[in-house]
Amino acid sequence: MNYSIIIPIYKEEKNIVNLIRRIERELKNKIRYELIFVDDDSEDDSKKFFKQNKNRNTKFYIRKKKPRDLSKSVAFGFEKSRYNNLIVMDGDLQHNPKDILKLVKVYQNTKCDIVIGSRELVSYKKANLNPIRFICSKFLNFFFNIIFKNKILDPMSGFFIVKKEIYKSVKNKLLLLGYKILIDIILSNNKKIIIKEVKINFNVRDKGFSKMRLKILFQLFIFMIIKFFKYENK
Ligand SMILES: Nc1nc2c(ncn2[C@@H]2O[C@H](COP(=O)(O)OP(=O)(O)OP(=O)(O)O)[C@@H](O)[C@H]2O)c(=O)[nH]1
Ligand SMILES: [Mg+2]
């Protein structure tokens, strides 16, 4: 199986070199993959780096459309992908490149449609989140599972594999708003799909800065309510 790894980035100039190096180290000679970075026109030195490091396997796209948006950037990357299996991960090294193979193993062995890299949301320390983010994540997970009658440990994860076929079948129904394209895909789908979860390490951000704001969490809440009404009326 071949994989397109989509990495949305915004002002991540301090992390990309390391991320590419570490992914290469983990995946070389193990799976065939391409890297697709989708940058939302960052006002830093990322572009300079892209010019020097572009190659057949590592592509950089600059999305000029405003306003910037994480989900739209991921969908943009999906559209550019060459392979039938899509991996999405963050560009700030909070997702450990070592875990890619963990997800791939489950994806290949169980022939499921989606594998989610799930953070252990047991305590805020274990999850490497600050207490407020931890409580918000727990609340959103709870809310998601109650209203959509699901049992997903970490539907808010930004680290997952999805079959391109699934994306294609729902792409016209996606809201593509804000941070969580994974729940957008899951909720836009009306066939039965198999979802597996794998525990992952979630590191604290070392370089660069977070783009997560309370506004985004609120947007996510509204997003779920919109999806709920669409879902109920399906
Ligand atoms: N293309 C694009 N990428 C984004 C945007 N916002 C965030 N990102 C990227 O998406 C990934 C996750 O964003 P973060 O800001 O790290 O969000 P987070 O991991 O939930 O928050 P922290 O734990 O505080 O880092 C990173 O690779 C960001 O660079 C955006 O508007 N457009
Ligand atoms: Mg982050």
mmCIF file of C-alpha atoms in Angstrom, residues 4-192:
data_model
loop_
_atom_site.group_PDB
_atom_site.id
_atom_site.type_symbol
_atom_site.label_atom_id
_atom_site.label_comp_id
_atom_site.label_asym_id
_atom_site.label_seq_id
_atom_site.Cartn_x
_atom_site.Cartn_y
_atom_site.Cartn_z
ATOM 1 C CA SER A 4 0.064 10.314 0.792
ATOM 2 C CA ILE A 5 0.927 12.125 4.004
ATOM 3 C CA ILE A 6 -0.840 15.486 4.210
ATOM 4 C CA ILE A 7 0.590 18.021 6.629
ATOM 5 C CA PRO A 8 -1.227 21.350 7.064
ATOM 6 C CA ILE A 9 1.118 24.077 8.204
ATOM 7 C CA TYR A 10 0.962 27.695 9.166
ATOM 8 C CA LYS A 11 4.112 29.461 10.330
ATOM 9 C CA GLU A 12 5.980 26.250 11.064
ATOM 10 C CA GLU A 13 9.369 27.251 9.623
ATOM 11 C CA LYS A 14 11.098 26.079 12.810
ATOM 12 C CA ASN A 15 9.610 22.583 12.632
ATOM 13 C CA ILE A 16 9.498 21.477 8.983
ATOM 14 C CA VAL A 17 13.147 20.492 8.517
ATOM 15 C CA ASN A 18 13.103 18.320 11.590
ATOM 16 C CA LEU A 19 9.764 16.810 10.737
ATOM 17 C CA ILE A 20 10.842 15.808 7.227
ATOM 18 C CA ARG A 21 14.066 14.321 8.559
ATOM 19 C CA ARG A 22 12.310 12.314 11.218
ATOM 20 C CA ILE A 23 9.592 11.020 8.905
ATOM 21 C CA GLU A 24 12.258 9.945 6.437
ATOM 22 C CA ARG A 25 14.175 8.141 9.149
ATOM 23 C CA GLU A 26 11.085 6.245 10.303
ATOM 24 C CA LEU A 27 9.577 5.360 6.937
ATOM 25 C CA LYS A 28 12.487 4.869 4.566
ATOM 26 C CA ASN A 29 12.375 1.424 2.968
ATOM 27 C CA LYS A 30 9.309 0.521 5.025
ATOM 28 C CA ILE A 31 6.417 2.038 3.098
ATOM 29 C CA ARG A 32 6.102 4.000 -0.111
ATOM 30 C CA TYR A 33 4.878 7.517 0.582
ATOM 31 C CA GLU A 34 4.805 11.116 -0.543
ATOM 32 C CA LEU A 35 4.723 14.175 1.680
ATOM 33 C CA ILE A 36 2.302 16.977 0.871
ATOM 34 C CA PHE A 37 2.652 20.164 2.879
ATOM 35 C CA VAL A 38 -0.151 22.673 2.556
ATOM 36 C CA ASP A 39 0.912 26.050 3.821
ATOM 37 C CA ASP A 40 -1.660 28.785 4.338
ATOM 38 C CA ASP A 41 0.570 31.473 2.914
ATOM 39 C CA SER A 42 2.650 31.853 6.083
ATOM 40 C CA GLU A 43 4.289 35.202 6.659
ATOM 41 C CA ASP A 44 7.597 33.664 7.727
ATOM 42 C CA ASP A 45 10.569 32.131 5.945
ATOM 43 C CA SER A 46 8.820 28.839 5.101
ATOM 44 C CA LYS A 47 8.594 29.727 1.395
ATOM 45 C CA LYS A 48 12.355 30.055 1.107
ATOM 46 C CA PHE A 49 12.730 26.594 2.557
ATOM 47 C CA PHE A 50 10.113 25.140 0.180
ATOM 48 C CA LYS A 51 11.971 26.429 -2.866
ATOM 49 C CA GLN A 52 15.138 24.682 -1.801
ATOM 50 C CA ASN A 53 13.638 21.398 -0.668
ATOM 51 C CA LYS A 54 10.928 20.537 -3.166
ATOM 52 C CA ASN A 55 11.307 17.152 -4.830
ATOM 53 C CA ARG A 56 9.211 14.383 -6.324
ATOM 54 C CA ASN A 57 8.423 12.972 -2.926
ATOM 55 C CA THR A 58 8.078 16.145 -0.918
ATOM 56 C CA LYS A 59 5.664 18.716 -2.238
ATOM 57 C CA PHE A 60 4.817 22.114 -0.865
ATOM 58 C CA TYR A 61 1.647 23.898 -1.814
ATOM 59 C CA ILE A 62 0.818 27.419 -0.806
ATOM 60 C CA ARG A 63 -2.880 28.054 -0.362
ATOM 61 C CA LYS A 64 -3.541 31.701 -1.079
ATOM 62 C CA LYS A 65 -7.262 31.701 -0.446
ATOM 63 C CA LYS A 66 -8.391 33.652 2.611
ATOM 64 C CA PRO A 67 -9.389 33.147 5.356
ATOM 65 C CA ARG A 68 -6.851 30.520 6.258
ATOM 66 C CA ASP A 69 -8.394 27.256 7.370
ATOM 67 C CA LEU A 70 -6.982 23.978 8.572
ATOM 68 C CA SER A 71 -9.719 21.700 7.185
ATOM 69 C CA LYS A 72 -9.695 23.395 3.790
ATOM 70 C CA SER A 73 -5.915 22.991 3.674
ATOM 71 C CA VAL A 74 -6.188 19.265 4.381
ATOM 72 C CA ALA A 75 -8.858 18.837 1.683
ATOM 73 C CA PHE A 76 -6.616 20.780 -0.695
ATOM 74 C CA GLY A 77 -3.835 18.298 0.067
ATOM 75 C CA PHE A 78 -6.187 15.350 -0.498
ATOM 76 C CA GLU A 79 -6.970 16.727 -3.948
ATOM 77 C CA LYS A 80 -3.278 16.845 -4.799
ATOM 78 C CA SER A 81 -2.534 13.354 -3.504
ATOM 79 C CA ARG A 82 -1.206 10.614 -5.723
ATOM 80 C CA TYR A 83 -1.972 7.567 -3.571
ATOM 81 C CA ASN A 84 -5.129 5.858 -2.340
ATOM 82 C CA ASN A 85 -4.382 5.987 1.350
ATOM 83 C CA LEU A 86 -4.293 9.359 3.081
ATOM 84 C CA ILE A 87 -2.482 10.139 6.298
ATOM 85 C CA VAL A 88 -3.022 13.466 8.064
ATOM 86 C CA MET A 89 -0.730 14.751 10.797
ATOM 87 C CA ASP A 90 0.308 18.053 12.391
ATOM 88 C CA GLY A 91 3.418 19.872 11.266
ATOM 89 C CA ASP A 92 4.638 20.889 14.704
ATOM 90 C CA LEU A 93 6.074 17.528 15.828
ATOM 91 C CA GLN A 94 3.349 17.017 18.405
ATOM 92 C CA HIS A 95 2.545 13.841 16.515
ATOM 93 C CA ASN A 96 5.491 11.511 16.681
ATOM 94 C CA PRO A 97 6.632 10.255 13.233
ATOM 95 C CA LYS A 98 7.342 6.915 14.925
ATOM 96 C CA ASP A 99 3.601 6.460 15.380
ATOM 97 C CA ILE A 100 2.901 6.576 11.639
ATOM 98 C CA LEU A 101 3.912 2.932 11.303
ATOM 99 C CA LYS A 102 1.736 2.001 14.283
ATOM 100 C CA LEU A 103 -1.293 3.413 12.476
ATOM 101 C CA VAL A 104 -0.251 1.874 9.167
ATOM 102 C CA LYS A 105 0.075 -1.561 10.749
ATOM 103 C CA VAL A 106 -3.488 -1.515 12.060
ATOM 104 C CA TYR A 107 -4.764 -0.022 8.792
ATOM 105 C CA GLN A 108 -3.180 -2.780 6.746
ATOM 106 C CA ASN A 109 -3.926 -5.667 9.086
ATOM 107 C CA THR A 110 -7.550 -4.902 9.778
ATOM 108 C CA LYS A 111 -8.545 -3.508 6.384
ATOM 109 C CA CYS A 112 -10.536 -0.765 8.043
ATOM 110 C CA ASP A 113 -11.547 2.573 6.506
ATOM 111 C CA ILE A 114 -10.133 4.939 9.097
ATOM 112 C CA VAL A 115 -7.459 4.609 11.785
ATOM 113 C CA ILE A 116 -7.302 7.342 14.399
ATOM 114 C CA GLY A 117 -4.195 8.101 16.400
ATOM 115 C CA SER A 118 -5.809 8.714 19.771
ATOM 116 C CA ARG A 119 -4.340 10.668 22.610
ATOM 117 C CA GLU A 120 -4.820 9.121 26.016
ATOM 118 C CA LEU A 121 -7.271 11.565 27.502
ATOM 119 C CA VAL A 122 -6.990 10.189 31.007
ATOM 120 C CA SER A 123 -5.299 13.076 32.734
ATOM 121 C CA TYR A 124 -4.118 16.395 31.383
ATOM 122 C CA LYS A 125 -0.513 15.484 32.188
ATOM 123 C CA LYS A 126 -0.675 12.204 30.322
ATOM 124 C CA ALA A 127 -2.340 13.910 27.362
ATOM 125 C CA ASN A 128 0.237 16.707 27.389
ATOM 126 C CA LEU A 129 -2.484 19.336 27.269
ATOM 127 C CA ASN A 130 -3.005 22.290 29.538
ATOM 128 C CA PRO A 131 -5.949 21.787 31.926
ATOM 129 C CA ILE A 132 -8.311 24.083 29.999
ATOM 130 C CA ARG A 133 -7.581 22.404 26.658
ATOM 131 C CA PHE A 134 -7.924 19.023 28.340
ATOM 132 C CA ILE A 135 -11.360 19.846 29.767
ATOM 133 C CA CYS A 136 -12.518 21.304 26.431
ATOM 134 C CA SER A 137 -11.326 18.187 24.565
ATOM 135 C CA LYS A 138 -13.059 15.896 27.044
ATOM 136 C CA PHE A 139 -16.252 17.907 26.811
ATOM 137 C CA LEU A 140 -16.219 17.967 22.991
ATOM 138 C CA ASN A 141 -15.536 14.210 22.862
ATOM 139 C CA PHE A 142 -18.375 13.530 25.261
ATOM 140 C CA PHE A 143 -20.722 15.812 23.354
ATOM 141 C CA PHE A 144 -19.730 14.243 20.032
ATOM 142 C CA ASN A 145 -20.273 10.673 21.255
ATOM 143 C CA ILE A 146 -23.599 11.475 22.891
ATOM 144 C CA ILE A 147 -25.218 13.344 20.041
ATOM 145 C CA PHE A 148 -23.874 11.116 17.285
ATOM 146 C CA LYS A 149 -24.192 7.870 19.236
ATOM 147 C CA ASN A 150 -20.588 6.967 18.650
ATOM 148 C CA LYS A 151 -17.881 5.475 20.805
ATOM 149 C CA ILE A 152 -14.725 7.108 19.596
ATOM 150 C CA LEU A 153 -12.038 7.822 22.194
ATOM 151 C CA ASP A 154 -10.505 10.812 20.455
ATOM 152 C CA PRO A 155 -12.623 12.082 17.546
ATOM 153 C CA MET A 156 -10.828 15.449 17.808
ATOM 154 C CA SER A 157 -7.498 13.938 16.811
ATOM 155 C CA GLY A 158 -5.571 15.515 13.950
ATOM 156 C CA PHE A 159 -3.606 12.337 13.275
ATOM 157 C CA PHE A 160 -5.363 9.666 11.217
ATOM 158 C CA ILE A 161 -5.433 7.530 8.081
ATOM 159 C CA VAL A 162 -8.435 7.513 5.786
ATOM 160 C CA LYS A 163 -9.073 5.612 2.600
ATOM 161 C CA LYS A 164 -9.211 8.047 -0.306
ATOM 162 C CA GLU A 165 -12.402 6.352 -1.485
ATOM 163 C CA ILE A 166 -14.145 7.444 1.715
ATOM 164 C CA TYR A 167 -12.976 11.033 1.280
ATOM 165 C CA LYS A 168 -14.157 11.047 -2.320
ATOM 166 C CA SER A 169 -17.575 9.732 -1.411
ATOM 167 C CA VAL A 170 -18.178 12.526 1.122
ATOM 168 C CA LYS A 171 -16.214 15.430 -0.260
ATOM 169 C CA ASN A 172 -19.218 17.361 -1.548
ATOM 170 C CA LYS A 173 -20.897 17.143 1.823
ATOM 171 C CA LEU A 174 -18.012 18.389 3.939
ATOM 172 C CA LEU A 175 -18.414 21.647 5.825
ATOM 173 C CA LEU A 176 -14.668 22.258 5.815
ATOM 174 C CA LEU A 177 -14.682 24.693 8.634
ATOM 175 C CA GLY A 178 -11.911 25.027 11.173
ATOM 176 C CA TYR A 179 -9.903 22.355 12.839
ATOM 177 C CA LYS A 180 -11.575 18.977 12.680
ATOM 178 C CA ILE A 181 -11.821 17.457 9.251
ATOM 179 C CA LEU A 182 -11.874 13.990 10.796
ATOM 180 C CA ILE A 183 -15.296 14.405 12.404
ATOM 181 C CA ASP A 184 -16.467 16.177 9.272
ATOM 182 C CA ILE A 185 -15.588 13.048 7.255
ATOM 183 C CA ILE A 186 -17.038 10.617 9.789
ATOM 184 C CA LEU A 187 -20.327 12.497 10.076
ATOM 185 C CA SER A 188 -20.764 13.139 6.365
ATOM 186 C CA ASN A 189 -20.606 9.468 5.603
ATOM 187 C CA ASN A 190 -23.816 7.462 5.514
ATOM 188 C CA LYS A 191 -22.412 4.033 4.749
ATOM 189 C CA LYS A 192 -21.131 1.758 7.473
#
